[in-house]
Coordinates of C-alpha atoms in Angstrom, one line a residue:
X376 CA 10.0 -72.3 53.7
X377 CA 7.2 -70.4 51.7
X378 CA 7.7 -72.0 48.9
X379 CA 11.5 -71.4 49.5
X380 CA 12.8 -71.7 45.8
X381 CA 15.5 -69.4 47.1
X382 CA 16.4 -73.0 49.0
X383 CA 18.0 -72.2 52.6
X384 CA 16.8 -72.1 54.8
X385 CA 14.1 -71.1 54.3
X386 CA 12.3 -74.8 54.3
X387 CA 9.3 -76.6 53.0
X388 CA 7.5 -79.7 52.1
X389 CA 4.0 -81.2 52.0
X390 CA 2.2 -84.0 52.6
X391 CA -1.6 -85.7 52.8
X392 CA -3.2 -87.2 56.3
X393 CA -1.6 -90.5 57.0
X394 CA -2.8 -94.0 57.9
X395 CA -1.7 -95.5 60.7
X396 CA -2.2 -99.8 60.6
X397 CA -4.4 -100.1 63.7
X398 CA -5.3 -96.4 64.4
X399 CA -2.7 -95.9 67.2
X400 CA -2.0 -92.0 67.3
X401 CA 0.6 -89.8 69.4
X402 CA -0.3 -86.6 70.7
X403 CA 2.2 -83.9 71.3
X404 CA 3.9 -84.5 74.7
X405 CA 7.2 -85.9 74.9
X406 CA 6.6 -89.3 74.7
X407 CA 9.6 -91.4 75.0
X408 CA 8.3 -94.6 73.0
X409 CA 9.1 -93.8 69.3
X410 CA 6.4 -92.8 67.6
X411 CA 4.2 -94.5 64.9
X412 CA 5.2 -94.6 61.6
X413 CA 3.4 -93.0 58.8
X414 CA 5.6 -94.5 55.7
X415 CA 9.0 -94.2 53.9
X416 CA 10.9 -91.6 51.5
X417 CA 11.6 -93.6 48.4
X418 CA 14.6 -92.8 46.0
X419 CA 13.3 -91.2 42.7
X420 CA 16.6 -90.4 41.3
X421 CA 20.3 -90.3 42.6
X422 CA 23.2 -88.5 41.1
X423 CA 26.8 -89.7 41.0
X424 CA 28.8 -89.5 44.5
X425 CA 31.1 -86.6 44.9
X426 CA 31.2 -83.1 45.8
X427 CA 27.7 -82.7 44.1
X428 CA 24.5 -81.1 46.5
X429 CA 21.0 -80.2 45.9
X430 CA 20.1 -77.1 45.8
X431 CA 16.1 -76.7 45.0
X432 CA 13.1 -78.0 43.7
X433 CA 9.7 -77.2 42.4
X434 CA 7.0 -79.6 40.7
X435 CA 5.1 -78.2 38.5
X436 CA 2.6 -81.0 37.5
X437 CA 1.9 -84.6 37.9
X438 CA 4.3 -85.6 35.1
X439 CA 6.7 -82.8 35.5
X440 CA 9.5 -81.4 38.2
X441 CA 12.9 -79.3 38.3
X442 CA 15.7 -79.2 39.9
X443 CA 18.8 -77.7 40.6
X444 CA 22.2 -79.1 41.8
X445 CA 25.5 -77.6 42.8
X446 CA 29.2 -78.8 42.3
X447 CA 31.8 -77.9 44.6
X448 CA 35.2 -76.8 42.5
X449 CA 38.4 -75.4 43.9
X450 CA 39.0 -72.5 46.1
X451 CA 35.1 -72.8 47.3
X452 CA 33.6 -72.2 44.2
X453 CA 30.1 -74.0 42.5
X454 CA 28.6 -74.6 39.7
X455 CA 25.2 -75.4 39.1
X456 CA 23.3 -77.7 37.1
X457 CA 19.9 -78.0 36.0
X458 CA 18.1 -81.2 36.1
X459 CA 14.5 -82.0 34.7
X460 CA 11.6 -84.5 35.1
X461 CA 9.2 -85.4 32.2
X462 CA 7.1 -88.4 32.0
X463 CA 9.3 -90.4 34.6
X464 CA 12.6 -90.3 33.9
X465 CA 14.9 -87.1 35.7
X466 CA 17.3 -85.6 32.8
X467 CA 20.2 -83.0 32.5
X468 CA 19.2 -79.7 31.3
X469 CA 21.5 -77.2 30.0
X470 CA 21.5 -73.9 31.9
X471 CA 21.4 -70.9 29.1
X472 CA 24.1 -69.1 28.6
X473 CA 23.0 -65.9 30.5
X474 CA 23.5 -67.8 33.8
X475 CA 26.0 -70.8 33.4
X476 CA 27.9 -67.8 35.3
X477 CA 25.8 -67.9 38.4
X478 CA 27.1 -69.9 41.1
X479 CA 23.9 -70.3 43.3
X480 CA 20.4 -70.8 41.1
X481 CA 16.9 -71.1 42.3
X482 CA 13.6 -72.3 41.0
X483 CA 9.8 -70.9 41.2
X484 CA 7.4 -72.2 39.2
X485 CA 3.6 -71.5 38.4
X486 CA 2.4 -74.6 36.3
X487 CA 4.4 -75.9 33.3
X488 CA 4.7 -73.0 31.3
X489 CA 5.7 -70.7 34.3
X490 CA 8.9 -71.9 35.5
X491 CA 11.8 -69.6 36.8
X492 CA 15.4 -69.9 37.6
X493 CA 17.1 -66.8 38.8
X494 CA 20.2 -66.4 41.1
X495 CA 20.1 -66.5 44.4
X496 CA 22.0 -63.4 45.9
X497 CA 22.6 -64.6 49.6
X498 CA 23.9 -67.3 48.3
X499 CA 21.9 -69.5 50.2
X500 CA 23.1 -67.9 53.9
X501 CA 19.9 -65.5 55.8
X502 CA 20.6 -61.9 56.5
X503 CA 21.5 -61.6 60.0
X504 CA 20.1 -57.9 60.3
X505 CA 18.7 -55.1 58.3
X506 CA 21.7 -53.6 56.0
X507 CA 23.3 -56.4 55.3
X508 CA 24.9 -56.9 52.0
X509 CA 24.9 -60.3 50.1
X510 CA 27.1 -63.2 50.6
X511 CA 26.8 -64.8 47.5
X512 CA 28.7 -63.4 44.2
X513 CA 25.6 -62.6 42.9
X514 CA 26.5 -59.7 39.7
X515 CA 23.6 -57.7 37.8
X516 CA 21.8 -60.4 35.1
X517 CA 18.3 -61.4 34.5
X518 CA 16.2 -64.4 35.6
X519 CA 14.9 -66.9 32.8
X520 CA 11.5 -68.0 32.5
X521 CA 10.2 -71.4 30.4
X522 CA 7.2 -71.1 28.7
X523 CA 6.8 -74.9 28.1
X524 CA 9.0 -74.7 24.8
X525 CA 11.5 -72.1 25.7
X526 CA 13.7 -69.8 27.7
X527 CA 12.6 -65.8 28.2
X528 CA 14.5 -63.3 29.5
X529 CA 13.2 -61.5 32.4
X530 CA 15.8 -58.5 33.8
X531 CA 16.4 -57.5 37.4
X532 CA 18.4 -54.5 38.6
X533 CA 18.3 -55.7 41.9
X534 CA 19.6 -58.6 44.1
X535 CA 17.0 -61.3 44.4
X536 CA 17.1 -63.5 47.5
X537 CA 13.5 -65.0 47.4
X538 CA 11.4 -65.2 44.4
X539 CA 7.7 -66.7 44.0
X540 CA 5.2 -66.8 40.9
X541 CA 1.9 -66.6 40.7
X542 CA 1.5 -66.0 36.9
X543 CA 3.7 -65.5 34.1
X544 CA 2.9 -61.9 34.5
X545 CA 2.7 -61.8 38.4
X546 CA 5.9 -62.8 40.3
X547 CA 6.9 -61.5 43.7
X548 CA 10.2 -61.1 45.3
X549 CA 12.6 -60.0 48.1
X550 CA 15.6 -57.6 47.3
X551 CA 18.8 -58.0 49.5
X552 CA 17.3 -55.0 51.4
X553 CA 14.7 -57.2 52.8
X554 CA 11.8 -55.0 50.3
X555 CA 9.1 -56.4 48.2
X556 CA 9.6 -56.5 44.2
X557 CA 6.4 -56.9 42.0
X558 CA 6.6 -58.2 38.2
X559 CA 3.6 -57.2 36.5
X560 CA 4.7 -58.5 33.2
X561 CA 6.8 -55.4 32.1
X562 CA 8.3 -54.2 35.2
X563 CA 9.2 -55.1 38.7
X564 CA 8.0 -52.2 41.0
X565 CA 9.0 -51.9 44.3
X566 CA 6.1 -51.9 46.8
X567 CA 7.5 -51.1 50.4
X568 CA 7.2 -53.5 53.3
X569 CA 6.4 -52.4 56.6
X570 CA 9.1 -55.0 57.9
X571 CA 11.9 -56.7 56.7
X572 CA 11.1 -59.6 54.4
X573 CA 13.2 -62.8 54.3
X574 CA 10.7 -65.1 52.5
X575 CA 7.9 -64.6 50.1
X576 CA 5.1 -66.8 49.5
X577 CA 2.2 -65.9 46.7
X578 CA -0.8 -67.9 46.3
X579 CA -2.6 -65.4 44.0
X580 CA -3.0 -62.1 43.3
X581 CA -4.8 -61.1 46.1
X582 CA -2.7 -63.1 48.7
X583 CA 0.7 -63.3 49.5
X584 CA 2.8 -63.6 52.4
X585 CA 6.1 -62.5 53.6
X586 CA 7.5 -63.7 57.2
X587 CA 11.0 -61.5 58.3
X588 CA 11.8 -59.8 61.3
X589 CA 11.0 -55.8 62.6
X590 CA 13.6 -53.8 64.4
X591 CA 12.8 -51.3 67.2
X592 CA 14.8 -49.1 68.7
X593 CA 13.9 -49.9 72.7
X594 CA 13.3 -53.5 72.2
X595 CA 14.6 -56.5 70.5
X596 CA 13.7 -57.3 67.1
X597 CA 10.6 -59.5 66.7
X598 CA 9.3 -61.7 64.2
X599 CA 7.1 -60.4 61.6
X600 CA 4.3 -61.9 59.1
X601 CA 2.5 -59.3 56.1
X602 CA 0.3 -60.3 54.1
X603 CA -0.8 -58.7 50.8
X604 CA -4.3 -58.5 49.9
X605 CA -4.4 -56.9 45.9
X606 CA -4.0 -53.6 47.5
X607 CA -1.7 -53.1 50.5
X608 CA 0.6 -55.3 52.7
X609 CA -1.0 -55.8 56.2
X610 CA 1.4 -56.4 59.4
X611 CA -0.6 -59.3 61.5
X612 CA -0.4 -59.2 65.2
X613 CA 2.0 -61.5 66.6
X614 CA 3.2 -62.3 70.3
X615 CA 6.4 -60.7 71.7
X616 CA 9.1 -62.3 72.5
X617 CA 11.3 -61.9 75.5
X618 CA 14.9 -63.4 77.1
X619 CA 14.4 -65.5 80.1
X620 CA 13.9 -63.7 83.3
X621 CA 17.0 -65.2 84.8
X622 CA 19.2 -64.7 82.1
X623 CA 21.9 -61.9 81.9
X624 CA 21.7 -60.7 78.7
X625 CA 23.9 -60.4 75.9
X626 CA 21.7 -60.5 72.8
X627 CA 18.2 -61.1 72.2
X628 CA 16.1 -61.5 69.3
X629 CA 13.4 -63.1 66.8
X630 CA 12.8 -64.1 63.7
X631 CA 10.2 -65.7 61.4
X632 CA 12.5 -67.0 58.3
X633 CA 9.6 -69.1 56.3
X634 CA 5.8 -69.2 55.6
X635 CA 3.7 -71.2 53.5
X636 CA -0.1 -71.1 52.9
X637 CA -2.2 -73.9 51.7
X638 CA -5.5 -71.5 51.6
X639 CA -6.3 -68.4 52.6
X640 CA -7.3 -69.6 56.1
X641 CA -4.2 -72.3 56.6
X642 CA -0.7 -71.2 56.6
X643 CA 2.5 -71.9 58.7
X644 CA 5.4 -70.3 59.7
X645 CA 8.8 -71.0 61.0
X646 CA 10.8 -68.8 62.9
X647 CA 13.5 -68.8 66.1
X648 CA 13.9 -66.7 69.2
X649 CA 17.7 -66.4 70.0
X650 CA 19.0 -65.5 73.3
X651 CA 22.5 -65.1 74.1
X652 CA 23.1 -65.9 78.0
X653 CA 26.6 -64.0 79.3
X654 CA 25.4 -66.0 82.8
X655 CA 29.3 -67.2 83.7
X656 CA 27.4 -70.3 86.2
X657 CA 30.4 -73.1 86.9
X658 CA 33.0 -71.6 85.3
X659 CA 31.8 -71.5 82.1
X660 CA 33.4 -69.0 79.9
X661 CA 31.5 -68.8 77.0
X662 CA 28.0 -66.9 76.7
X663 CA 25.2 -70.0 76.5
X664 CA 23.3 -69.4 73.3
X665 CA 19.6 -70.1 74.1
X666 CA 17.1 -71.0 70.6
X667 CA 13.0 -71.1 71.4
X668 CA 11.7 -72.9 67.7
X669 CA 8.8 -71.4 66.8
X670 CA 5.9 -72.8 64.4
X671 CA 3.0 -70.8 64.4
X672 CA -0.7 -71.5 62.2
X673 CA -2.8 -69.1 60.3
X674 CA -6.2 -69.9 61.0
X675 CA -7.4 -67.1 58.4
X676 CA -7.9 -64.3 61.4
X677 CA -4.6 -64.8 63.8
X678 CA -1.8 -66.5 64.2
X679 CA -1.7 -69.5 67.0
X680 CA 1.9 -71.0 68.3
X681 CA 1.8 -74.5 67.9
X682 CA 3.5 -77.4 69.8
X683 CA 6.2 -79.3 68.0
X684 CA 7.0 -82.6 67.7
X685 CA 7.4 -85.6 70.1
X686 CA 11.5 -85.5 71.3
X687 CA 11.4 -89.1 70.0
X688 CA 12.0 -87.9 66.1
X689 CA 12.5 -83.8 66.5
X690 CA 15.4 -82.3 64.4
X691 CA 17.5 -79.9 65.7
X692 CA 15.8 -77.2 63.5
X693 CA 12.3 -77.7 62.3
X694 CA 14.0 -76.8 58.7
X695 CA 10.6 -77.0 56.6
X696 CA 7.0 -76.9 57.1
X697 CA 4.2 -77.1 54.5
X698 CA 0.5 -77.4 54.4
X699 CA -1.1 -80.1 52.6
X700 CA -4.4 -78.0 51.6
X701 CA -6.4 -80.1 54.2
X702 CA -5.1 -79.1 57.9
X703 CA -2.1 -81.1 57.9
X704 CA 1.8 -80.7 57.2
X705 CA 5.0 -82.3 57.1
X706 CA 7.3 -80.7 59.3
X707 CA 10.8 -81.1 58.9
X708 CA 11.9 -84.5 57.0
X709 CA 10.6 -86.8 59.6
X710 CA 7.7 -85.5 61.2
X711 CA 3.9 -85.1 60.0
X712 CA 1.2 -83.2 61.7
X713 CA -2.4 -83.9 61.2
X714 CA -5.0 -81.3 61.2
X715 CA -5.9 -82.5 64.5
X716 CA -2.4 -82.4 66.0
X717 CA -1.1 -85.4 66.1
X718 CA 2.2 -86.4 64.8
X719 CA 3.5 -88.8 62.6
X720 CA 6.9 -89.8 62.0
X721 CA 8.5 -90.7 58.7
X722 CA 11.2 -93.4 57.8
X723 CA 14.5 -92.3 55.7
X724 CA 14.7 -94.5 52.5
X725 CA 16.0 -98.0 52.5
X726 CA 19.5 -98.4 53.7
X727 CA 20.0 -94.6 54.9
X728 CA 20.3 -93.8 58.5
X729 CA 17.3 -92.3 59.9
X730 CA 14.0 -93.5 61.3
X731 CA 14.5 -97.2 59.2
X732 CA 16.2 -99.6 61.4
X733 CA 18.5 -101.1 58.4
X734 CA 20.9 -104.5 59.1
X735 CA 23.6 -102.4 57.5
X736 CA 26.9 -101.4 59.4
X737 CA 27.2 -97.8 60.9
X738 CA 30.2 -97.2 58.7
X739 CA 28.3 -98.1 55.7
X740 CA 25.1 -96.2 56.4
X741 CA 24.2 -92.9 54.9
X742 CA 22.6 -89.9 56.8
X743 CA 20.0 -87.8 54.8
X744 CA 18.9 -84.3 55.0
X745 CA 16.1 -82.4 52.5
X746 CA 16.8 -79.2 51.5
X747 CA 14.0 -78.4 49.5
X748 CA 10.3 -80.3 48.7
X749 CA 7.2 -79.3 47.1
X750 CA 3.7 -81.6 46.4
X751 CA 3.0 -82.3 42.9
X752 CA 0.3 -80.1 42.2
X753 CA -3.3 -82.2 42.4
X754 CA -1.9 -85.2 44.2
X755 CA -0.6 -86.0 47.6
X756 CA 3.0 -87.3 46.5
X757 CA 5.8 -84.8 47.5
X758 CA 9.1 -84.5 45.9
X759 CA 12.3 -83.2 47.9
X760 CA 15.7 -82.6 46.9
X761 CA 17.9 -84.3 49.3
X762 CA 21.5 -85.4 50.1
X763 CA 23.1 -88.5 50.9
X764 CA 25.9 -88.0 52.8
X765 CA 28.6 -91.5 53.8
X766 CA 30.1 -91.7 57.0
X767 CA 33.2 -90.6 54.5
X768 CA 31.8 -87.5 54.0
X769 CA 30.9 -88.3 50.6
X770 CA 27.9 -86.4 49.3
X771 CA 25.3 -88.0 46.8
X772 CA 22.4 -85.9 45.4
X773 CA 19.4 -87.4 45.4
X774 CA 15.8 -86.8 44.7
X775 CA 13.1 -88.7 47.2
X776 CA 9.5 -89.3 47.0
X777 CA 6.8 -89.8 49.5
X778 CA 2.8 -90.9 48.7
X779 CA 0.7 -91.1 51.4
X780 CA -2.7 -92.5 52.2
X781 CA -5.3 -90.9 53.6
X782 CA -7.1 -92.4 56.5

């Protein structure tokens, strides 16, 4: 989420407050009527079917946007490719030479002549726990940063797993260790964290977040949210987390695994509580795993959990949240939440399975899942990177828009 441009989870997209044909709203109970729509993801560009993904995205103006796509080859490998849009029409880009060797590539971008692309060292798989080395491939080279003409070279002796930009000369990031990285231009300096960061979000110089977890040693871990204010990170209280009463224990713990701010007194975070229940009730061998979603809002002076979603249109993971810079967000790919609560839900595009009722067979239809969106900068349109997948398990990458109307 934060602006995740290290792509999973970690989970994002945006969107503006939505009108609703006869002003019919939803609160957040679990309504079992489906609930209003708010509109439909359109198809901006789709790549060729095969074993081709998306990977990440990040608009950088109203005429611009990259983005980055994997291919599966043999023995589990990928290969990436770069894809870029200018003045309406989405184009291959060659990756330079100092990364074509990267499997997993990510994007962060400032404006036009601030975009990044560096490699992704988990790989695109969270840390589990403190400690734990990276699960991508990632070896030592540098990140690349376009200027609006051309490529620079920007070295990094260590891992990257999240990276964010405020400037050219000001870029954050998160080593594999979980520790914050600042670029001042020159040099990345480490600047310790008093937790363990998983992903980084910087709005300026003055303001940055990081959401992770914090390990004790006579309690579970708990989810953690710092914030940097131009001259020292600041860990902000948060509730505790605990196992069920009545379960029996066999792990516990939490996690905060995305933020994103729209202003310094709006930002939202995603996170789970994970229980593992050894209860053995009727027979049942296995321990029970037991996930509490959390999405919790930043109203500039603490942070307030926040109901979820009608059951009508929830995912199974919240996967992205991101404020729209007036109250509201889109949570997930289906669900959007005005500033006064209320919930929205969003149609797939024509002829994908989803929210759209579509006269097409199941076998023909296509499910969809976003893996990465971002708002243009100065509109109210989002972009995401999404997949198409057939019920053949045939994977086509696509890139989906969504412009909504305020009411």
């Amino acid at each position: 989420m934060g602006r995740r441009r290290s792509g999973r989870p970690v989970w994002l997209v945006a969107a503006a407050l939505l009108l609703l044909l006869g002003g019919c709203r939803i609160g957040t109970s679990d309504n079992v009527s489906p609930p209003p729509r708010a509109g439909a993801w359109s198809i901006d560009y789709l790549g060729p079917p095969g074993q081709v993904q998306m990977a990440d995205l990040a608009a950088v103006s109203a005429t611009e946007a990259w983005a980055v796509t994997e291919k599966r080859g043999s023995a589990g490998s990928w290969k990436p490719a770069l894809l870029r849009l200018l003045n309406g029409r989405w184009s291959a880009v060659q990756i330079p030479a100092q990364l074509r060797a990267q499997p997993w590539l990510r994007l962060a971008a400032a404006g036009p002549r601030s975009v990044w692309l560096y490699p992704d060292a988990w790989g695109g798989v969270l840390p589990q726990k403190t400690g734990d080395a990276p699960s991508g491939p990632w070896e030592r080279c540098p990140a690349l940063r376009w200027d609006g003409t051309r490529w620079h070279q920007v070295p990094l002796d260590f891992p990257p797993v999240d990276l964010d930009v405020v400037s050219p000369d000001d870029a954050w990031a998160l080593d594999a260790s979980g520790a914050a990285r600042h670029w001042d231009g020159t040099r990345w300096r480490t600047v310790p964290l008093p937790a363990r960061g998983i992903d980084i979000e910087a709005r300026a110089a003055d303001d940055v977040w990081v959401a992770g977890d914090k390990a004790f040693d006579d309690r579970p871990q708990q989810p953690a949210a710092v914030h940097w204010d131009g001259s020292g990170w600041q860990l902000t209280p948060l509730r505790r987390y605990q196992a069920p009463y009545d379960a029996e224990v066999a792990d516990n713990g939490s996690i905060l695994s995305g933020i994103r701010a729209g202003s310094a007194g709006d930002a939202w975070a995603l996170g789970v509580h994970s229980v593992i229940d050894g209860r053995d009730d009727d027979g049942r061998e296995e321990p029970r795993e037991v996930d509490e979603r959390i999405l919790l809002h930043w109203s500039g002076t603490r942070w307030r959990p926040v109901p979820g979603p009608p059951r009508p249109f929830r995912d199974k993971t919240y996967g992205q949240a991101v404020p729209d810079g007036t109250g509201g967000m889109l949570l997930g790919a289906w669900a959007y939440r005005t500033a006064e609560g209320t919930y929205f839900r969003i149609d797939a595009p024509p002829n994908t399975a989803g929210w759209q009722e579509t006269s097409l067979p199941p076998l023909q239809r296509r499910s969809l899942t976003v893996e990465e969106a971002d708002v243009i900068p100065g509109t109210h349109t989002i972009l995401a990177a999404a997949d198409l997948v057939g019920h053949d398990g045939v994977t086509q990458p696509a890139v989906i828009r969504l412009t909504l109307d305020a009411p």
